[in-house]
XYZ file of C-alpha atoms in Angstrom:
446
model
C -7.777 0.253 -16.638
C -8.832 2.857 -18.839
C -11.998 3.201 -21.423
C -10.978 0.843 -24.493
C -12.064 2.258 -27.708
C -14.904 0.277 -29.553
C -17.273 1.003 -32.534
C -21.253 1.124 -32.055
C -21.290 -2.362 -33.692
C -19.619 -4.137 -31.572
C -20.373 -2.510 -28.570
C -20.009 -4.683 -25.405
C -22.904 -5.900 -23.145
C -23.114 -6.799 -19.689
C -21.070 -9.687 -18.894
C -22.252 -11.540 -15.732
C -18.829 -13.340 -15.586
C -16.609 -10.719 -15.749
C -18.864 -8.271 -13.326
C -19.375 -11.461 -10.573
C -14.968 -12.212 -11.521
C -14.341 -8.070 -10.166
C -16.867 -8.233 -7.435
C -14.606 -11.168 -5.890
C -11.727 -9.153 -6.722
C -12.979 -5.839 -5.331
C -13.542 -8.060 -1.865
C -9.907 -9.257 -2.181
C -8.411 -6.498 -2.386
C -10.377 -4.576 0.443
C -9.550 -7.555 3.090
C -5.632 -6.355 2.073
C -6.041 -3.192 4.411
C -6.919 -5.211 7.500
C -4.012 -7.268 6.290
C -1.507 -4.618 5.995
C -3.008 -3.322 9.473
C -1.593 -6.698 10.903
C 1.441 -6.808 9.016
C 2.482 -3.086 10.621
C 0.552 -4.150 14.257
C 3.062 -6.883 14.453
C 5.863 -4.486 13.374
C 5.449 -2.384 16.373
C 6.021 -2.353 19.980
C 3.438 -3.822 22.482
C 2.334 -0.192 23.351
C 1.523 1.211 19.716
C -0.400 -2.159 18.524
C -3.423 -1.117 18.743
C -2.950 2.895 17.263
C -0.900 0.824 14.046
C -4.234 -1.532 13.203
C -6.447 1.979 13.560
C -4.233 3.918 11.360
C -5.152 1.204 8.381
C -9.159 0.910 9.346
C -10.584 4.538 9.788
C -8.613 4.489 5.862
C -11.734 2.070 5.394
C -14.082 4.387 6.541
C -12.955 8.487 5.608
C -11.925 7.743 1.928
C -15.107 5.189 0.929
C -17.314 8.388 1.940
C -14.528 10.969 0.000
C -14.197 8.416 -3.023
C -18.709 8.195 -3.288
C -19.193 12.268 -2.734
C -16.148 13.354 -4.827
C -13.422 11.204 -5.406
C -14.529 8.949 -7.911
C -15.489 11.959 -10.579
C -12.075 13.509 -9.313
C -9.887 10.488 -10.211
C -11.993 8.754 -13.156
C -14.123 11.871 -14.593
C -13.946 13.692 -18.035
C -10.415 14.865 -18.050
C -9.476 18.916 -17.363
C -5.883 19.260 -18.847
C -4.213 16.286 -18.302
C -4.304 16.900 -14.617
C -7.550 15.941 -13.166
C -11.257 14.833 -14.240
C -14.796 15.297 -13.307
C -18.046 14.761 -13.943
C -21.170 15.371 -12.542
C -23.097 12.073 -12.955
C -20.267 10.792 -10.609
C -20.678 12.977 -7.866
C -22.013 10.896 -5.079
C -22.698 8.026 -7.392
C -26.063 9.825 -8.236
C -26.227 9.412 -11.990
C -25.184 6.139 -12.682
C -27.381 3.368 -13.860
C -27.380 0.121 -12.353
C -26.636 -1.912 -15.243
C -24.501 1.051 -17.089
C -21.112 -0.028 -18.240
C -18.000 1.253 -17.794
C -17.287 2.515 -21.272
C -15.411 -0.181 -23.656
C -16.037 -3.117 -20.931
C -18.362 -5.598 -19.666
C -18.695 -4.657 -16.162
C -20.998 -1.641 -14.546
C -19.777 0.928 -13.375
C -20.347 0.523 -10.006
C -18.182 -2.238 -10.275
C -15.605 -0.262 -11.339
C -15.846 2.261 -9.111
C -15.922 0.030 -6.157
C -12.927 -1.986 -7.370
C -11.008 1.677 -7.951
C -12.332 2.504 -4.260
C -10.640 -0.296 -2.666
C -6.783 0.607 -4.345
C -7.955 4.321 -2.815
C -8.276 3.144 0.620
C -4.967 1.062 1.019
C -2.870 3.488 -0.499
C -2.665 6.242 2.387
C -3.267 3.520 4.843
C 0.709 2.207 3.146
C 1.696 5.510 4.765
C 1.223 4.715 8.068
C 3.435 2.472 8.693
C 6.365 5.365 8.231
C 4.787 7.127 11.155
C 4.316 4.523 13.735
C 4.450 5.085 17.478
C 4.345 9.034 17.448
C 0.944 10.822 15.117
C -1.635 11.998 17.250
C -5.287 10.241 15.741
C -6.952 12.980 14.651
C -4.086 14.714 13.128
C -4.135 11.428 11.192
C -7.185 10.933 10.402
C -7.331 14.740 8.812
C -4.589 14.146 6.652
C -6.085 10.842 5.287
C -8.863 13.006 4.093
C -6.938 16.106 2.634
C -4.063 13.597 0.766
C -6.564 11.245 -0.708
C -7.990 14.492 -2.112
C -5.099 16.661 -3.081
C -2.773 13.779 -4.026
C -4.125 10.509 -4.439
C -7.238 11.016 -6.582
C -5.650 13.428 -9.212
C -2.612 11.135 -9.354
C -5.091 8.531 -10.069
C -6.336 10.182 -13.417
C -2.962 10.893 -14.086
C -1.783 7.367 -14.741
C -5.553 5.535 -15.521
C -8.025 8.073 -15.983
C -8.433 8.760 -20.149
C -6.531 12.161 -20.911
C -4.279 11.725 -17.819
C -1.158 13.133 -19.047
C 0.830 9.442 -17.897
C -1.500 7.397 -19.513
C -1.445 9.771 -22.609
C 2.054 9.299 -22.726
C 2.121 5.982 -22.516
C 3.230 5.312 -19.234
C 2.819 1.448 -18.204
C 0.887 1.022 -14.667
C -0.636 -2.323 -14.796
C -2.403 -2.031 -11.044
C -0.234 0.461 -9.446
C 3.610 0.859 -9.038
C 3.303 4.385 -9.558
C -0.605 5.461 -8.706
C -0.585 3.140 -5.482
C 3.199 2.531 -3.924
C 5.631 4.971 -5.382
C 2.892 7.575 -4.430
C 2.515 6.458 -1.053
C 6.115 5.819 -0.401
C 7.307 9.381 -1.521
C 3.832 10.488 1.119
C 6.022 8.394 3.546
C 9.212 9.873 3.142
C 7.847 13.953 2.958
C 5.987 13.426 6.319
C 8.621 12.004 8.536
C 10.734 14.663 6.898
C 8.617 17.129 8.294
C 7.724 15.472 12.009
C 10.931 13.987 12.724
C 12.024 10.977 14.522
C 10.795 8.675 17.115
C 11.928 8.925 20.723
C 15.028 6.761 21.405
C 15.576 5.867 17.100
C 18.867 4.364 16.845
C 19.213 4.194 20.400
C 16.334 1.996 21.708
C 15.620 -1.414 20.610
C 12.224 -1.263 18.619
C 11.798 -4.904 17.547
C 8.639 -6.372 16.005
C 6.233 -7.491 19.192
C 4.756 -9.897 17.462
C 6.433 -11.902 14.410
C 3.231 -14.356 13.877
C 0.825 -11.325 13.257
C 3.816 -10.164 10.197
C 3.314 -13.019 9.106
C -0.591 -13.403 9.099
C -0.800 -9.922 7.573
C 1.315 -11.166 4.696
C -0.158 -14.309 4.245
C -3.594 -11.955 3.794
C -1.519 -9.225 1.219
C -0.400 -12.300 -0.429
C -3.812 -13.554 -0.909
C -5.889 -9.903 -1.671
C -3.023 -9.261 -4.022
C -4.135 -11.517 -6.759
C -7.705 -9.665 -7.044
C -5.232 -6.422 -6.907
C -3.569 -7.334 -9.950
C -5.252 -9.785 -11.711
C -8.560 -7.351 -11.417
C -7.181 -4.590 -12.837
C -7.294 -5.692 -16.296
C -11.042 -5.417 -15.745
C -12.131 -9.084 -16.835
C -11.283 -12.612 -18.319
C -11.472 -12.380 -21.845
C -7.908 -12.568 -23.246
C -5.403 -14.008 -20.989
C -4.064 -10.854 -19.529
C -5.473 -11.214 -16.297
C -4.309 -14.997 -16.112
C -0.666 -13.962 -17.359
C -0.861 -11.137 -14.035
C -2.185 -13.875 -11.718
C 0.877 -16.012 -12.735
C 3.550 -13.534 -12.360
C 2.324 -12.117 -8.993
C 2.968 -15.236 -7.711
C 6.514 -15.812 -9.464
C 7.913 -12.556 -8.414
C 6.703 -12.939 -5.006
C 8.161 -15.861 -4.929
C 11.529 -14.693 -6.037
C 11.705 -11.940 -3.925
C 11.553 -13.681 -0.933
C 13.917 -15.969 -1.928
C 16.181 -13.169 -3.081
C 15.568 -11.252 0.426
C 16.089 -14.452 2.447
C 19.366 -14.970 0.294
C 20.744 -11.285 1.019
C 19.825 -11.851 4.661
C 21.812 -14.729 4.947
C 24.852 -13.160 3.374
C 24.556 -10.348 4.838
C 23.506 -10.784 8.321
C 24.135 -14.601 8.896
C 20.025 -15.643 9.340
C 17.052 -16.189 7.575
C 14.479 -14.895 9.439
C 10.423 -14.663 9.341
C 10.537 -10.682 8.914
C 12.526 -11.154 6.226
C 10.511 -13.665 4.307
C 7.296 -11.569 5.235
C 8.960 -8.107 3.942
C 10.592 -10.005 0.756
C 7.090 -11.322 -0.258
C 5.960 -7.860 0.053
C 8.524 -6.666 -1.874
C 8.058 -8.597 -4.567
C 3.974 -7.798 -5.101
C 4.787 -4.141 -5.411
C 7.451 -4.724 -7.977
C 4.964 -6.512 -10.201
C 2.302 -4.406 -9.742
C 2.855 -2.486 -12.310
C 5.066 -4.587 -14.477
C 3.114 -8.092 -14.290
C 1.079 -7.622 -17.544
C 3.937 -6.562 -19.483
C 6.471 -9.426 -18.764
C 6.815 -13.411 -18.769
C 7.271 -15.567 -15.999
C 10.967 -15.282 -16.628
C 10.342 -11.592 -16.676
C 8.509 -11.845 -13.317
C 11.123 -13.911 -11.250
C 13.881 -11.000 -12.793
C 11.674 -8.485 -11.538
C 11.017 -9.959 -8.235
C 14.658 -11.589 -7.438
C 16.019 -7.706 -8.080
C 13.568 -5.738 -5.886
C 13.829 -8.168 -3.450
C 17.442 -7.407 -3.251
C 17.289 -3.839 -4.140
C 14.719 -3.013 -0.856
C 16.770 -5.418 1.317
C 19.705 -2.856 0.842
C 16.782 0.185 0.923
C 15.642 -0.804 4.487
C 19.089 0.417 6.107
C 19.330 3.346 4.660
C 17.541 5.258 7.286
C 20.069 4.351 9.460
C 22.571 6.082 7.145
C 20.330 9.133 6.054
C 18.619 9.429 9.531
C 15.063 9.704 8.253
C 13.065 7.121 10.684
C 10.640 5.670 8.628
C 9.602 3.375 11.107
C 8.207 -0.045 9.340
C 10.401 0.260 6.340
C 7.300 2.316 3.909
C 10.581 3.884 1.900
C 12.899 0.898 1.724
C 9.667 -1.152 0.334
C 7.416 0.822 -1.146
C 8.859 2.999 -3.027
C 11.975 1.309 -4.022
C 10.116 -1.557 -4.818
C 7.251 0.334 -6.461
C 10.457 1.911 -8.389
C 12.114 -0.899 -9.544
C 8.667 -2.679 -10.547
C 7.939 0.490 -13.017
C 11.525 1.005 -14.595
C 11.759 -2.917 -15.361
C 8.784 -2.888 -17.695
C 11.287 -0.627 -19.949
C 14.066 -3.922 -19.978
C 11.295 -6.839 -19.552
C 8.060 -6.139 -21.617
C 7.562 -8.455 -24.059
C 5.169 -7.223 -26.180
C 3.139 -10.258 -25.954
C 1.074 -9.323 -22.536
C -1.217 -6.308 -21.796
C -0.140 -4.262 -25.281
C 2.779 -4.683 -27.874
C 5.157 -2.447 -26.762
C 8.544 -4.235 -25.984
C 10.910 -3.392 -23.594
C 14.849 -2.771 -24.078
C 15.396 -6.424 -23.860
C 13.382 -7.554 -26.283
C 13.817 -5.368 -28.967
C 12.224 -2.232 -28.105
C 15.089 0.058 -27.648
C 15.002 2.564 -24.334
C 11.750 4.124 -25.736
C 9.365 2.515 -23.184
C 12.090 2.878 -20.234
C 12.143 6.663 -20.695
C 8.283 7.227 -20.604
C 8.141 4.949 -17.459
C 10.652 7.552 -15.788
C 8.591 9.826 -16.443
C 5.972 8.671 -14.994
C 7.811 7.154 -12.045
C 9.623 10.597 -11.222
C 6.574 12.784 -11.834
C 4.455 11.184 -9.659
C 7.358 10.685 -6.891
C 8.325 14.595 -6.563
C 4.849 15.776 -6.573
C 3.928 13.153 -3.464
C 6.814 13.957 -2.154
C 6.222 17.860 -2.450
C 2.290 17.929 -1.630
C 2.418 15.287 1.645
C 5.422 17.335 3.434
C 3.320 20.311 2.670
C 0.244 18.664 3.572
C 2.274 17.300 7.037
C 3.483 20.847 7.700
C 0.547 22.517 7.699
C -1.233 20.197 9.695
C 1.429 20.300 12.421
C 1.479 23.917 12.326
C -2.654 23.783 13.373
C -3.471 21.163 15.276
C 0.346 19.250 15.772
C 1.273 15.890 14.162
C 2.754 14.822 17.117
C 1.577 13.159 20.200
C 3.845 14.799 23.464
C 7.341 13.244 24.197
C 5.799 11.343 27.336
C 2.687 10.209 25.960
C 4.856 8.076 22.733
C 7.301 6.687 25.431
C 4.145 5.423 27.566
C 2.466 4.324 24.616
C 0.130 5.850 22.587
C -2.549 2.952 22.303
C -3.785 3.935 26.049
C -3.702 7.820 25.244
C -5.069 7.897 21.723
C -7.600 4.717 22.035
C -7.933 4.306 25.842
C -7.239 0.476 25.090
C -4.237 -1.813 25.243
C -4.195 -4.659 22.482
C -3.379 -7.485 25.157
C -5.023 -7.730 28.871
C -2.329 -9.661 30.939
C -4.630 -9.649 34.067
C -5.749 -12.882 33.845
C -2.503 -14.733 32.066
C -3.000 -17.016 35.689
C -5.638 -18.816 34.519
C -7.910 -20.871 36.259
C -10.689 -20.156 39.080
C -10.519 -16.965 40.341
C -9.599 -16.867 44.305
C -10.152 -14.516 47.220
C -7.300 -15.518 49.142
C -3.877 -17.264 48.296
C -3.763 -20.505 50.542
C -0.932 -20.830 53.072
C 2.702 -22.820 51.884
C 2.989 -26.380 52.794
C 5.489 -26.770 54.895
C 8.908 -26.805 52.783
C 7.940 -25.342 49.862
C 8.269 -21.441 51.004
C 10.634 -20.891 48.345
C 8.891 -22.619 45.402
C 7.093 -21.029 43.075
C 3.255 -21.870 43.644
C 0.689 -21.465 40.752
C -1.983 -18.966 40.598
């Protein structure tokens, strides 16, 4: 996704294709935040619903405002050191022409920058679903602001901005294994560190409220994902985005399958959560991986992180870190195994010519992606605990011990996703009519 070197000659012009293609795109992948926000509201307990869909949606709102003042000339600015950009045409979008082109594409830059904004706004919304059931909302919502600034938009130039020291090195991110979900999954893991576990974890029985919203959140990830990868190569010209279409459906594919098949060994049932988190599993892993390999490469790299975060998910059970809708075991695993598979799978034939240890390229590639993958890990890691810390130290993370086993939907929101008062149905009444005679002890419907 960075600047492609061209000569004066041959410099590119608008392409109205290509800028209406990543307009679509840019819409798909924004309607994948309201989809996660279903896929973790159907995760939780009746009584944190509606606190798990806002966590995702004011994402939506504070970073689009960050990424237009500052974030955008933060993440995709003229590069300081390797270590973050900036430029002042960028700042609040001010000095950008309407019909001014990214440099070495066919699309404006506000295309770009509006595609970019969309990855920004899912990726600490991923986060969330670590800390369900227990962060107050505004404690939230401040740390949203401060780790989209201190993390995610100089992690950003890191792997795509030109001069980030990742993409310098070589580093192979196609849309976001390391930028996107190893970043947020590391966020996930330093926080709950930091603010501990939920009432009742391990004890209580916290199962999924409502299995058909998983699966409608899904469904929508499944769907936004293709503009999510198959945007990020910035157009249609050369196949690359059609080879990343393909595989993110292959290794989603895969992965369920694989996760289904693991289940079924291992636990004796195939079940819908399963399929949902498998399918998940299997877009991160090709995130950043999908322009690099075949479709044999793809259902590889899906069939072994959807094994790989199957076995992840329990091991907060075993560790004792509650991350509470599996951000870890998915995420970052996933976003882990996606990266370090481009050094075994790339062909050499997709997004560049570099070949992976598989075909011929030796371990070269694999080391570089380490870097990359472990760099960008450890200082998420680092930076969100602090981040968390802090916060807590202020204003508290935490909603109070009696508020979370309430519910923190009616404290936090002063809603409650479902009104049971009327389940009855039918006309209201101002009195209940009298038993016939020998029915006193049937049941008689409202």
């Amino acid at each position: 996704m960075a600047p492609a070197i061209t000569l004066a000659a041959d410099a590119p012009t608008l392409s109205a294709a290509n800028t209406g293609f990543m307009l679509i795109c840019s819409a798909l992948v924004l309607i994948m935040t309201p989809g996660l926000a279903f896929f973790y509201g159907g995760m939780v307990r009746v009584k944190s619903t509606l606190n798990m869909l806002m966590m995702s949606f004011i994402s939506m709102g504070i970073v689009t405002i960050l990424w237009v003042l500052y974030g955008f000339s933060l993440a995709f600015g003229t590069d300081s050191g390797g270590v973050i950009g900036w430029s002042s045409d960028f700042v609040g979008l001010s000095g950008i022409g309407k019909v001014e082109l990214w440099d070495g594409y066919t699309i404006p830059i506000y295309v770009f920058a509006v595609f970019q904004l969309m990855f920004a706004i899912i990726t600490p919304a991923l986060i969330s679903g670590a800390l369900a059931d227990r962060v107050k909302f505004t404690a939230w919502s401040l740390f949203v602001a401060l780790w989209a600034t201190i993390v995610y938009f100089p992690v950003a130039h890191w792997v795509w901005g030109a001069g980030g020291w990742a993409f310098e090195l070589g580093v192979i991110d196609f849309a976001g294994g390391t930028a996107v979900h190893i970043n947020a999954g590391a966020a996930a893991l330093g926080v709950i560190l930091v603010i501990g576990k939920r009432v009742g974890f391990k004890k209580d029985p916290m199962r999924p409220h409502s299995l058909p919203l998983v699966m409608l959140g899904a469904g929508l990830l499944w769907f936004g994902w293709f503009g999510f990868n198959a945007g990020s190569w910035l157009g249609n010209d050369d196949g690359v985005g059609a080879l990343m279409f393909v595989n993110t459906q292959v290794a989603t594919a895969a992965a369920m399958l694989a996760w289904l098949a693991y289940e079924k060994i291992r636990h004796g049932a195939f079940t819908t959560l399963g399929a949902a988190s498998g399918a998940v599993a299997g877009l991160v892993a090709i995130t950043p991986s999908g322009g690099a390999v075949s479709p044999l490469g793809a259902i590889a790299v899906g069939a072994v992180a959807g094994v790989l975060c199957a076995m992840a998910v329990g091991l907060k059970y075993r560790f004792g870190y509650d991350d509470s809708l599996d951000v870890v075991g998915v995420h970052l695993v996933g976003g882990i195994a996606g990266s370090l598979l481009v050094g075994l799978f790339a062909t050499g034939g997709g997004q560049s010519d570099v070949a992976g240890l598989f075909y011929g390229g030796g371990l070269d590639q694999f080391w570089k992606q380490c870097a990359g993958v472990f760099g960008v890990l450890a200082y998420s890691l680092v930076a969100s605990a602090v981040l968390a810390f802090l916060i807590d130290k202020t204003m508290g993370m935490r909603v109070p011990e009696d508020v979370e086993v309430a519910g923190i939907d009616q404290e936090e929101h002063a809603e409650t996703a479902y009104d049971f008062s009327g389940a009855g149905g039918g006309a209201a009444r101002t009195a209940v009519p009298a038993p016939v005679a020998g029915t006193a002890n049937k049941k008689v419907d409202a």
